[in-house]
Amino acid sequence: AQSVSQHNHHVILSEAASLELGCNYSYGGTVNLFWYVQYPGQHLQLLLKYFSGDPLVKGIKGFEAEFIKSKFSFNLRKPSVQWSDTAEYFCAVRTSGNTGKLIFGQGTTLQVKP
Amino acid sequence: DAGVIQSPRHEVTEMGQEVTLRCKPISGHDYLFWYRQTMMRGLELLIYFNNNVPIDDSGMPEDRFSAKMPNASFSTLKIQPSEPRDSAVYFCASSLERVTEAFFGQGTRLTVV
């Protein structure tokens, strides 16, 4: 069965610091990978996605993620965070080989101090 | 398109009462997901449908929970009877095809007292 693990549950950074959030998945077949963001009191919104091709994908608001197949990882990065990036971040996996199940990690709460 | 529409946005009910949450997916989307979000357990997949047919309901906590999708534009999640531990935010999401991203509704915040 597929599963997603996010290593950091709560991250606190100062503005302008660099960000990297870890995500590992468990599934032996072809996967599609996503990062979603949830701002306080809001619904989940897509940050970026990986389907195929270049393993380094760029998303909105300066975020990027790198798919490393050998490590089953899809880590999210941003060179310089802003106070407005304070939110919860979710990694998600959707397997193309079965029936389209979409599974999320536990989420990482990012707090950016001004 | 208005996006995924959920109703109600907030629901407060007494323990033992029946609760029905509603979802209207994005027109043309053929997958619909129901998730539950809590502080303790994060975002859990409860059930999902493809072309109105339930594909996997293994995440449904117990028999008190049921979900239906009578047509392509409407789904319900019902809890009967409700319990305080069901208090959570319930999200509905829809997607086009098996591999694309899902779009989320605003969620229903359920409080069972």
Short mmCIF file of C-alpha atoms in Angstrom, two decimals:
data_model
loop_
_atom_site.label_atom_id
_atom_site.label_comp_id
_atom_site.label_asym_id
_atom_site.label_seq_id
_atom_site.Cartn_x
_atom_site.Cartn_y
_atom_site.Cartn_z
CA ALA A 1 0.00 0.00 0.00
CA GLN A 2 1.18 3.50 -0.71
CA SER A 3 2.14 5.84 2.10
CA VAL A 4 3.71 9.25 2.52
CA SER A 5 5.98 10.41 5.32
CA GLN A 6 6.92 13.98 6.13
CA HIS A 7 9.85 14.21 8.47
CA ASN A 8 9.30 17.59 10.02
CA HIS A 9 6.09 18.27 11.88
CA HIS A 10 6.84 21.83 12.91
CA VAL A 11 9.45 24.15 11.45
CA ILE A 12 10.24 27.65 12.66
CA LEU A 13 12.34 29.95 10.48
CA SER A 14 13.22 33.60 10.32
CA GLU A 15 12.40 35.59 7.20
CA ALA A 16 14.96 35.17 4.41
CA ALA A 17 16.06 31.79 5.72
CA SER A 18 16.12 28.86 3.32
CA LEU A 19 13.54 26.11 3.57
CA GLU A 20 13.64 22.41 2.89
CA LEU A 21 10.81 20.11 3.87
CA GLY A 22 11.32 16.39 3.55
CA CYS A 23 8.89 13.97 1.95
CA ASN A 24 9.32 10.25 1.35
CA TYR A 25 6.80 7.91 -0.16
CA SER A 26 6.37 4.19 -0.21
CA TYR A 27 5.25 2.66 -3.49
CA GLY A 28 7.12 0.57 -6.00
CA GLY A 29 5.46 1.74 -9.18
CA THR A 30 5.06 4.96 -11.10
CA VAL A 31 3.90 7.89 -9.03
CA ASN A 32 2.70 11.41 -9.45
CA LEU A 33 3.79 13.73 -6.66
CA PHE A 34 2.33 16.91 -5.28
CA TRP A 35 2.90 19.57 -2.68
CA TYR A 36 -0.09 21.44 -1.33
CA VAL A 37 -0.22 24.44 0.99
CA GLN A 38 -2.93 25.26 3.49
CA TYR A 39 -2.97 28.81 4.85
CA PRO A 40 -4.63 29.28 8.24
CA GLY A 41 -8.35 28.71 8.01
CA GLN A 42 -8.28 27.91 4.32
CA HIS A 43 -8.48 24.88 2.07
CA LEU A 44 -5.59 23.09 0.42
CA GLN A 45 -4.10 24.65 -2.69
CA LEU A 46 -1.64 23.14 -5.13
CA LEU A 47 1.93 24.45 -4.93
CA LEU A 48 3.54 22.22 -7.52
CA LYS A 49 3.36 18.79 -9.10
CA TYR A 50 5.57 16.20 -10.73
CA PHE A 51 4.33 13.80 -13.37
CA SER A 52 7.38 13.01 -15.49
CA GLY A 53 10.42 14.59 -17.14
CA ASP A 54 12.73 17.01 -15.36
CA PRO A 55 12.87 15.89 -11.71
CA LEU A 56 13.29 19.47 -10.57
CA VAL A 57 9.93 21.16 -10.71
CA LYS A 58 9.08 24.75 -10.03
CA GLY A 59 5.85 25.89 -8.52
CA ILE A 60 4.15 29.05 -7.45
CA LYS A 61 5.55 31.62 -5.03
CA GLY A 62 9.16 30.61 -5.58
CA PHE A 63 8.82 27.04 -4.38
CA GLU A 64 10.51 24.12 -6.06
CA ALA A 65 10.82 20.41 -5.41
CA GLU A 66 13.15 17.68 -6.53
CA PHE A 67 12.08 14.13 -7.26
CA ILE A 68 14.81 11.59 -6.45
CA LYS A 69 13.48 8.24 -7.56
CA SER A 70 16.26 6.21 -5.93
CA LYS A 71 15.45 7.75 -2.57
CA PHE A 72 11.67 7.76 -3.00
CA SER A 73 11.82 11.42 -2.05
CA PHE A 74 10.20 14.65 -3.17
CA ASN A 75 11.56 17.43 -0.98
CA LEU A 76 10.20 20.96 -1.10
CA ARG A 77 12.56 23.93 -1.13
CA LYS A 78 12.49 27.68 -1.14
CA PRO A 79 15.66 29.79 -1.05
CA SER A 80 14.24 32.62 1.02
CA VAL A 81 11.02 32.37 2.99
CA GLN A 82 8.67 35.21 3.77
CA TRP A 83 6.33 35.78 6.68
CA SER A 84 3.44 35.10 4.28
CA ASP A 85 4.71 31.54 3.78
CA THR A 86 3.48 30.67 7.26
CA ALA A 87 1.15 27.74 6.58
CA GLU A 88 0.85 23.98 6.66
CA TYR A 89 2.46 22.04 3.83
CA PHE A 90 1.35 18.64 2.63
CA CYS A 91 3.12 16.19 0.37
CA ALA A 92 0.88 13.84 -1.61
CA VAL A 93 1.27 10.79 -3.81
CA ARG A 94 -1.00 9.53 -6.50
CA THR A 95 -0.15 6.23 -8.14
CA SER A 96 -0.75 5.97 -11.83
CA GLY A 97 -0.69 2.18 -11.78
CA ASN A 98 -3.81 1.60 -9.76
CA THR A 99 -7.09 3.29 -9.31
CA GLY A 100 -6.07 6.85 -8.68
CA LYS A 101 -5.85 6.89 -4.90
CA LEU A 102 -4.45 10.18 -3.56
CA ILE A 103 -2.68 9.94 -0.21
CA PHE A 104 -1.29 12.79 1.89
CA GLY A 105 1.51 13.00 4.41
CA GLN A 106 0.88 14.18 7.95
CA GLY A 107 1.73 17.76 7.06
CA THR A 108 4.43 20.19 8.21
CA THR A 109 3.55 23.41 9.94
CA LEU A 110 5.87 26.22 8.91
CA GLN A 111 6.08 29.31 11.06
CA VAL A 112 8.07 32.21 9.66
CA LYS A 113 9.08 34.89 12.12
CA PRO A 114 9.25 38.42 10.77
CA ASP B 1 -16.06 27.29 -12.67
CA ALA B 2 -16.90 27.95 -9.04
CA GLY B 3 -14.64 25.18 -7.83
CA VAL B 4 -15.56 22.43 -5.42
CA ILE B 5 -18.48 23.54 -3.29
CA GLN B 6 -19.13 22.13 0.16
CA SER B 7 -22.00 22.78 2.50
CA PRO B 8 -22.48 23.63 5.21
CA ARG B 9 -19.26 25.49 6.09
CA HIS B 10 -19.86 24.98 9.80
CA GLU B 11 -22.01 22.46 11.60
CA VAL B 12 -22.56 22.14 15.31
CA THR B 13 -24.63 19.21 16.43
CA GLU B 14 -25.36 17.22 19.51
CA MET B 15 -23.99 13.76 20.09
CA GLY B 16 -26.28 11.13 18.64
CA GLN B 17 -27.68 13.30 15.88
CA GLU B 18 -27.34 12.54 12.18
CA VAL B 19 -25.04 14.80 10.21
CA THR B 20 -24.97 15.14 6.43
CA LEU B 21 -22.17 16.89 4.62
CA ARG B 22 -22.55 17.82 0.99
CA CYS B 23 -20.19 18.29 -1.91
CA LYS B 24 -20.51 19.48 -5.48
CA PRO B 25 -17.39 18.63 -7.51
CA ILE B 26 -16.03 20.63 -10.39
CA SER B 27 -18.06 19.96 -13.50
CA GLY B 28 -16.50 17.27 -15.67
CA HIS B 29 -14.29 15.82 -12.94
CA ASP B 30 -14.62 12.08 -12.61
CA TYR B 31 -12.91 11.53 -9.24
CA LEU B 32 -14.26 12.67 -5.91
CA PHE B 33 -12.48 12.31 -2.57
CA TRP B 34 -13.60 12.80 1.02
CA TYR B 35 -10.93 13.62 3.62
CA ARG B 36 -11.02 14.29 7.34
CA GLN B 37 -8.52 16.64 8.95
CA THR B 38 -7.70 16.64 12.65
CA MET B 39 -4.72 17.85 14.64
CA MET B 40 -3.92 14.36 15.83
CA ARG B 41 -4.30 12.38 12.62
CA GLY B 42 -3.65 14.94 9.91
CA LEU B 43 -5.43 14.54 6.56
CA GLU B 44 -7.04 11.13 6.25
CA LEU B 45 -8.63 9.77 3.10
CA LEU B 46 -12.05 8.40 4.02
CA ILE B 47 -13.43 7.28 0.66
CA TYR B 48 -13.16 8.11 -3.00
CA PHE B 49 -15.32 7.65 -6.07
CA ASN B 50 -14.63 7.28 -9.75
CA ASN B 51 -17.52 7.96 -12.11
CA ASN B 52 -19.87 7.91 -9.11
CA VAL B 53 -18.73 4.43 -8.02
CA PRO B 54 -16.96 4.02 -4.65
CA ILE B 55 -13.49 2.67 -5.31
CA ASP B 56 -11.97 2.50 -1.86
CA ASP B 57 -13.76 3.06 1.44
CA SER B 58 -11.11 1.50 3.64
CA GLY B 59 -10.55 4.83 5.37
CA MET B 60 -14.11 5.12 6.64
CA PRO B 61 -13.74 4.91 10.42
CA GLU B 62 -16.72 2.70 11.17
CA ASP B 63 -20.24 1.83 10.18
CA ARG B 64 -21.53 5.13 11.47
CA PHE B 65 -20.01 6.74 8.39
CA SER B 66 -21.48 6.37 4.93
CA ALA B 67 -20.99 8.18 1.63
CA LYS B 68 -22.95 8.29 -1.57
CA MET B 69 -22.58 9.80 -4.99
CA PRO B 70 -25.97 9.54 -6.73
CA ASN B 71 -24.77 11.51 -9.75
CA ALA B 72 -21.70 13.21 -11.17
CA SER B 73 -22.45 16.53 -9.55
CA PHE B 74 -23.28 15.62 -5.98
CA SER B 75 -21.96 13.59 -3.09
CA THR B 76 -22.87 13.25 0.58
CA LEU B 77 -21.02 12.06 3.65
CA LYS B 78 -23.30 11.01 6.46
CA ILE B 79 -22.51 10.30 10.09
CA GLN B 80 -25.20 8.56 12.10
CA PRO B 81 -25.08 8.72 15.05
CA SER B 82 -22.46 11.41 15.51
CA GLU B 83 -19.98 11.38 18.39
CA PRO B 84 -17.69 14.08 19.83
CA ARG B 85 -14.63 12.32 18.38
CA ASP B 86 -16.04 12.98 14.90
CA SER B 87 -15.32 16.67 15.36
CA ALA B 88 -12.98 17.67 12.54
CA VAL B 89 -12.79 19.52 9.27
CA TYR B 90 -14.11 17.44 6.39
CA PHE B 91 -12.82 18.22 2.93
CA CYS B 92 -14.14 17.17 -0.41
CA ALA B 93 -11.87 17.22 -3.46
CA SER B 94 -12.30 16.37 -7.12
CA SER B 95 -9.98 15.64 -10.02
CA LEU B 96 -10.06 15.00 -13.71
CA GLU B 97 -8.65 11.59 -14.55
CA ARG B 98 -6.62 9.25 -12.46
CA VAL B 99 -3.32 11.04 -12.20
CA THR B 100 -3.95 14.75 -12.08
CA GLU B 101 -4.07 17.00 -9.07
CA ALA B 102 -7.16 17.27 -6.91
CA PHE B 103 -8.97 20.52 -6.22
CA PHE B 104 -10.29 21.04 -2.73
CA GLY B 105 -13.42 22.59 -1.37
CA GLN B 106 -13.42 25.03 1.54
CA GLY B 107 -14.26 22.27 3.98
CA THR B 108 -16.96 21.72 6.58
CA ARG B 109 -15.96 22.28 10.19
CA LEU B 110 -17.97 19.80 12.24
CA THR B 111 -18.32 20.12 15.99
CA VAL B 112 -20.18 17.43 17.89
CA VAL B 113 -21.01 18.39 21.47
#
